[in-house]
CSV table of C-alpha atoms in Angstrom, one decimal:
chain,number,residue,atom,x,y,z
C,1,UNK,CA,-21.0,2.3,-8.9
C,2,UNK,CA,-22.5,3.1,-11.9
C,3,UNK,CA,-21.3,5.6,-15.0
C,4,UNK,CA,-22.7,8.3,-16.5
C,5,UNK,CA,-23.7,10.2,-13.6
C,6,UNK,CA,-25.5,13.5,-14.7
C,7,UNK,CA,-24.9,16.4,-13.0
C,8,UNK,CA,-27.3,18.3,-11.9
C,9,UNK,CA,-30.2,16.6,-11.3
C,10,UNK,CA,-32.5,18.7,-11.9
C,11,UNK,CA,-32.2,22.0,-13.8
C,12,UNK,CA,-35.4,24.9,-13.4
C,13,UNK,CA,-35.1,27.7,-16.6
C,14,UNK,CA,-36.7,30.5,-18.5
C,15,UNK,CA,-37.6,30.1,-22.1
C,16,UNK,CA,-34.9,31.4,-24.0
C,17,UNK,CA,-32.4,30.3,-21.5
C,18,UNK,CA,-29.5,27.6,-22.1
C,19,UNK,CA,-29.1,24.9,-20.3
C,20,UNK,CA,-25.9,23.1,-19.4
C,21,UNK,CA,-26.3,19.4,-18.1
C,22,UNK,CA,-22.5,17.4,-17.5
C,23,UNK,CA,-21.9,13.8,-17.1
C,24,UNK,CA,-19.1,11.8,-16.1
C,25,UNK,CA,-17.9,8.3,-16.7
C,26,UNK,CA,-15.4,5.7,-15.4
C,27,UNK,CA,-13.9,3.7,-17.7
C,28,UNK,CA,-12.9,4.3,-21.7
C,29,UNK,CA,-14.9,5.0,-24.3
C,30,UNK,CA,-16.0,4.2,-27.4
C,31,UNK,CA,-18.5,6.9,-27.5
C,32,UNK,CA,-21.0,8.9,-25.3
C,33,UNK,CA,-24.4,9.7,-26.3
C,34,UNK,CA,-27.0,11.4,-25.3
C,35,UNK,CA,-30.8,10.5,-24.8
C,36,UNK,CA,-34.3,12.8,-24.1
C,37,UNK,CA,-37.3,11.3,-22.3
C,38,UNK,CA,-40.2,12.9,-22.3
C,39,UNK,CA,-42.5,11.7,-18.9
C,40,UNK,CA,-43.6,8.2,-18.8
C,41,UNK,CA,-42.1,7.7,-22.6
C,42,UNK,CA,-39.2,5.9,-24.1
C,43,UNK,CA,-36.0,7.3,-25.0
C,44,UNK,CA,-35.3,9.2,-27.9
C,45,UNK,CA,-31.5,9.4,-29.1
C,46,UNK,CA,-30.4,13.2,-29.7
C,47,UNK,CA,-26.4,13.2,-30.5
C,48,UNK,CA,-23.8,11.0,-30.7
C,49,UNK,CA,-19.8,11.9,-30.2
C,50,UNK,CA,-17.2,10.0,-30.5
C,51,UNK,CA,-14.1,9.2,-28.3
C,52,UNK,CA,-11.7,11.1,-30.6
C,53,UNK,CA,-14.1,14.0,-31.2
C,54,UNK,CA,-14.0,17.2,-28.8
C,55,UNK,CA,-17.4,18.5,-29.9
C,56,UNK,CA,-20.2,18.2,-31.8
C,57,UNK,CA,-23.3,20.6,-32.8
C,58,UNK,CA,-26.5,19.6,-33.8
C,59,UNK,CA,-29.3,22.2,-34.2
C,60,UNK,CA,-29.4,24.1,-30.9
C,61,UNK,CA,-27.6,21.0,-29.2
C,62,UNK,CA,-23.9,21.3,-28.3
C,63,UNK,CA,-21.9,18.4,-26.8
C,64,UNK,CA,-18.2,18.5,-25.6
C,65,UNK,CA,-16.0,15.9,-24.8
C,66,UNK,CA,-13.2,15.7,-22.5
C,67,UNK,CA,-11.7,12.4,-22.4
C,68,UNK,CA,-9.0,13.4,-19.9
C,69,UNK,CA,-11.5,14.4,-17.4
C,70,UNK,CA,-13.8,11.3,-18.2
C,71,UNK,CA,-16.5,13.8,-19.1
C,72,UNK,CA,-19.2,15.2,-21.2
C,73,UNK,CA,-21.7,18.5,-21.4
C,74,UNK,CA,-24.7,18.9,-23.2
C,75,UNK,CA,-25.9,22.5,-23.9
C,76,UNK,CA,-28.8,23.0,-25.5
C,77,UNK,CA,-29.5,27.0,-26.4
C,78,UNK,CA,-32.1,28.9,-26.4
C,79,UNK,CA,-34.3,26.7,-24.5
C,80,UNK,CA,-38.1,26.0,-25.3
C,81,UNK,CA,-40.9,24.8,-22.9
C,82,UNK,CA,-41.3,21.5,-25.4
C,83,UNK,CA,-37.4,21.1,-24.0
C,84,UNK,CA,-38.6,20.1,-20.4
C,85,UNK,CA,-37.9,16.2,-20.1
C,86,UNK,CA,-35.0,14.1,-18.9
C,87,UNK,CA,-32.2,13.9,-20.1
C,88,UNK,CA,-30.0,10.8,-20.1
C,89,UNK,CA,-26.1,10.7,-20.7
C,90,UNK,CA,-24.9,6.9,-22.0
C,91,UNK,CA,-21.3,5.6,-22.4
C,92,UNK,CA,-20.4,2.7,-25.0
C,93,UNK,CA,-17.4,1.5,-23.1
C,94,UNK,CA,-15.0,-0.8,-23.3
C,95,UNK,CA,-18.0,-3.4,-24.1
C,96,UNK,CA,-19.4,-5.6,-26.4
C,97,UNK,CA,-22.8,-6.1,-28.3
C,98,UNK,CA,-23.5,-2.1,-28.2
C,99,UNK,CA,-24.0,-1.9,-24.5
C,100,UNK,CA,-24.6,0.8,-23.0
C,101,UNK,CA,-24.7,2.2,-19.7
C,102,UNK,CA,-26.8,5.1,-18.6
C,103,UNK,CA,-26.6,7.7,-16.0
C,104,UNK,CA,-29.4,8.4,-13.7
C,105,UNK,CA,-30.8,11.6,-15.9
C,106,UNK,CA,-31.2,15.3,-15.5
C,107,UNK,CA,-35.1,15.9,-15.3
C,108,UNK,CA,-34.9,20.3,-17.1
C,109,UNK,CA,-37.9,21.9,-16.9
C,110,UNK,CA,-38.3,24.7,-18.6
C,111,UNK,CA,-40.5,27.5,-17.6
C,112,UNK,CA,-42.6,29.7,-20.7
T,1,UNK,CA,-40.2,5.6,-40.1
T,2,UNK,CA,-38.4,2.9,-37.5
T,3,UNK,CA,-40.0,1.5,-34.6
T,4,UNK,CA,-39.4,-0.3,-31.4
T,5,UNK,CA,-43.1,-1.5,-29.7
T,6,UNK,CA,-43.9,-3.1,-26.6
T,7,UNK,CA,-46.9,-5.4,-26.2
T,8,UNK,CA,-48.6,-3.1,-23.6
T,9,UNK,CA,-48.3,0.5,-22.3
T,10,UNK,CA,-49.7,-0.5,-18.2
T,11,UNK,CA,-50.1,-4.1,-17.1
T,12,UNK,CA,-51.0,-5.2,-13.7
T,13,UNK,CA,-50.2,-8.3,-12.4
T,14,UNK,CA,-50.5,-10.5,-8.9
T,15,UNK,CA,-47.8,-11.7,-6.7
T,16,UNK,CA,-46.7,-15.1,-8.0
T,17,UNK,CA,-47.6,-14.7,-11.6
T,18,UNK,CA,-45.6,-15.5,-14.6
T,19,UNK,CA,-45.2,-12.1,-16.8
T,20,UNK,CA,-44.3,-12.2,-20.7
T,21,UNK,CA,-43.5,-8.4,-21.7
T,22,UNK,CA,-43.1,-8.6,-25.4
T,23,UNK,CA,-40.7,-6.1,-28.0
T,24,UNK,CA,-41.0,-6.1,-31.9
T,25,UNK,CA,-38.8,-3.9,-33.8
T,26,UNK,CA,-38.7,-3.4,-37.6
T,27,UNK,CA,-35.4,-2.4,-38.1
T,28,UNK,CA,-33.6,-5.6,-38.4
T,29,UNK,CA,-31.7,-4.5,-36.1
T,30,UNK,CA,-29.0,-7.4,-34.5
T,31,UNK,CA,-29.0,-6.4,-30.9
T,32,UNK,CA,-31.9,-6.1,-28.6
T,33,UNK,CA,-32.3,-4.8,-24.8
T,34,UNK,CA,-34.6,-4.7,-22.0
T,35,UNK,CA,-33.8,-2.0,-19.1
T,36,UNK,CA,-36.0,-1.4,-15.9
T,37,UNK,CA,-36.1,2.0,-15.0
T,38,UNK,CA,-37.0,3.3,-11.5
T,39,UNK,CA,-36.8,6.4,-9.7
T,40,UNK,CA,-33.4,7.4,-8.4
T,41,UNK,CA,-31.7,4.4,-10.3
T,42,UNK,CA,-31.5,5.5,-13.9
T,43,UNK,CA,-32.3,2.8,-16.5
T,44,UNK,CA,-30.7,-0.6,-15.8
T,45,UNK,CA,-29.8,-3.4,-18.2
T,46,UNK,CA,-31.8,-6.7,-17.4
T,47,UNK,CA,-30.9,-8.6,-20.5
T,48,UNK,CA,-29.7,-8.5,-24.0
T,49,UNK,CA,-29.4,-10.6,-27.4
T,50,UNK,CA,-26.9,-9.8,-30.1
T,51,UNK,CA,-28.7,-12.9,-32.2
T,52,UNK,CA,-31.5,-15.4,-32.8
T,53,UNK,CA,-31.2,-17.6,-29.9
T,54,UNK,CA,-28.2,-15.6,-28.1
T,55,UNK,CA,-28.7,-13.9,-24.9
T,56,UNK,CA,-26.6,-12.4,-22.5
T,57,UNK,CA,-27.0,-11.4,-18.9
T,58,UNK,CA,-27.0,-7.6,-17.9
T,59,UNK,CA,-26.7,-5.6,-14.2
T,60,UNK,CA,-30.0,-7.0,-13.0
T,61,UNK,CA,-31.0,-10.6,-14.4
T,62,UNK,CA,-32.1,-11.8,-10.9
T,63,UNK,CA,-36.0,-13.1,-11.5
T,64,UNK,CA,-36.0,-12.6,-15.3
T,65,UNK,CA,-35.7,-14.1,-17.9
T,66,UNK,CA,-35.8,-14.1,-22.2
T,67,UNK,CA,-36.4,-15.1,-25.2
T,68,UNK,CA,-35.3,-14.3,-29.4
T,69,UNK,CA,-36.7,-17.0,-31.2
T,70,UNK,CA,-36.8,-14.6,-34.3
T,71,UNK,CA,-34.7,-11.7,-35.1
T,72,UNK,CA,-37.8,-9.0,-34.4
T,73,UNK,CA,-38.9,-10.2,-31.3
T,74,UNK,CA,-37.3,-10.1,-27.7
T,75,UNK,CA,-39.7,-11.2,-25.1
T,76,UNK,CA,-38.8,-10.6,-21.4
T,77,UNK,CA,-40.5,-13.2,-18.7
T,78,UNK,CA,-40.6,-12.6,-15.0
T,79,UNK,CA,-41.0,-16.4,-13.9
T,80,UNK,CA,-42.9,-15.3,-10.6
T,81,UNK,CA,-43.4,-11.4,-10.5
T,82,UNK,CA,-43.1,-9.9,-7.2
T,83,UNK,CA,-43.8,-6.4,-5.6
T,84,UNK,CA,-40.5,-5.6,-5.9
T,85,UNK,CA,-40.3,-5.7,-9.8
T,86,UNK,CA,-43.1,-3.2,-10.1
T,87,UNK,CA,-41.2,-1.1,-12.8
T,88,UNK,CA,-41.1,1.0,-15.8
T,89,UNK,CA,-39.7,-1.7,-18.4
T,90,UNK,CA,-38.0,-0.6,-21.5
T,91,UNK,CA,-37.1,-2.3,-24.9
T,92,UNK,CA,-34.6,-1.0,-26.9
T,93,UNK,CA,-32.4,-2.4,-30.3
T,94,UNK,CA,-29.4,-1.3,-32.3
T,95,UNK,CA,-27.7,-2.5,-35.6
T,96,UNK,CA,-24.4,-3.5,-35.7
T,97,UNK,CA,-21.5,-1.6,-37.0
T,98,UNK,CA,-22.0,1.6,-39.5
T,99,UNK,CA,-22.1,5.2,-38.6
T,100,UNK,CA,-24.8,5.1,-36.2
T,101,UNK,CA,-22.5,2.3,-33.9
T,102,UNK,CA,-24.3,1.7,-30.5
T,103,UNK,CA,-27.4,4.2,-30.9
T,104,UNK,CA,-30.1,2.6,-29.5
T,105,UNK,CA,-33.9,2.9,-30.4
T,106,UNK,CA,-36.4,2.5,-27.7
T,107,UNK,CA,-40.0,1.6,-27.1
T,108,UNK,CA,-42.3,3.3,-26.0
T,109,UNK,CA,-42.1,1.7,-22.1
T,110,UNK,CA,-44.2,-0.7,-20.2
T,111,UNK,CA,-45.2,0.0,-17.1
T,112,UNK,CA,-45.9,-2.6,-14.7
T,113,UNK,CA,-47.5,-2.9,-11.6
T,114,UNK,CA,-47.4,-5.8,-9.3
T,115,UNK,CA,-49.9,-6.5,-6.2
């Protein structure tokens, strides 16, 4: 089974609106990350949080950590149509080389 | 600025061909990846290199293979491309060590098509 699975699939909002997108993982961490991908594009990194951290901002980006729940949120506030993409969770485990592995993605859309 | 770019944006291909999908990155970065990503399945490692010459098998390898004959370049090779590895493929690299540990940059994506 894979890790890093994004909960909910797919999230439909307002402009202006927050969105809330959670992931959960299986095994230790180093650190969790999280991606965007606009359609048919590569992946673009957004935040980076760290094992022993509990949360992180980064402009209207918020990610939490719990480690005893083997999960993660990303919150990004006051949503913008240029916000609608997918949005891709990614655990650096237990592993070597940088590895990472990926969830399947929340696709947001964002409504003006 | 740093970039990650793959030889082409759409190929096509036929059944039985031999595929070279090629990745340059500029950031002399140590560690290089290539993912397939399909619908429903999230993005899945084929291969990576952490060196010139090193290579290590992801989730998928089946059908693939690679190459890092110089620290910028990763090429991916599908030795006989079939239907079923009509795909988005994706290139990604990362540095070793530092602040930034594990953040990965990505190409833009090739997506390939085979008949």
């Amino acid at each position: 089974s894979q890790q890093g699975e994004e909960d909910p699939q797919a999230l439909s909002i307002q402009e202006g609106e927050n969105a809330t997108m959670n992931c959960s993982y299986k095994t230790s961490i180093n650190n969790l990350q999280w991606y965007r991908q606009n359609s048919g594009r590569g992946l673009v990194h957004l935040i980076l949080i760290r094992s022993n951290e509990r949360e992180k901002h980064s402009g209207r980006l918020r990610v939490t950590l719990d480690t005893s729940k083997k999960s993660s949120s990303l919150l990004i506030t006051a949503s913008r149509a240029a916000d609608t993409a997918s949005y891709f969770c990614a655990d650096a485990g237990g592993t070597s080389y940088g590895k990472l592995t990926f969830g399947q993605g929340t696709i947001l859309t964002v409504h003006p | 600025d740093v970039k990650v770019t793959q030889s082409s944006r759409y190929l096509v291909k036929r059944t039985g061909e031999k595929v070279f999908l090629e990745c340059v990155q500029d950031m002399d970065h140590e560690n290089m990846f290539w993912y397939r990503q399909d619908p429903g399945l999230g993005l899945r490692l084929i291969y990576f290199s952490y060196d010139v010459k090193m290579k290590e098998k992801g989730d998928i390898p089946e059908g693939y293979s690679v190459s890092r004959e110089k620290k910028e370049r990763f090429s991916l090779i599908l030795e006989s491309a079939s239907t079923n590895q009509t795909s988005m493929y994706l290139c990604a690299s990362s540095k070793v060590g530092g602040s930034s540990y594990n953040e990965q940059f990505f190409g833009p994506g090739t997506r390939l098509t085979v008949l």
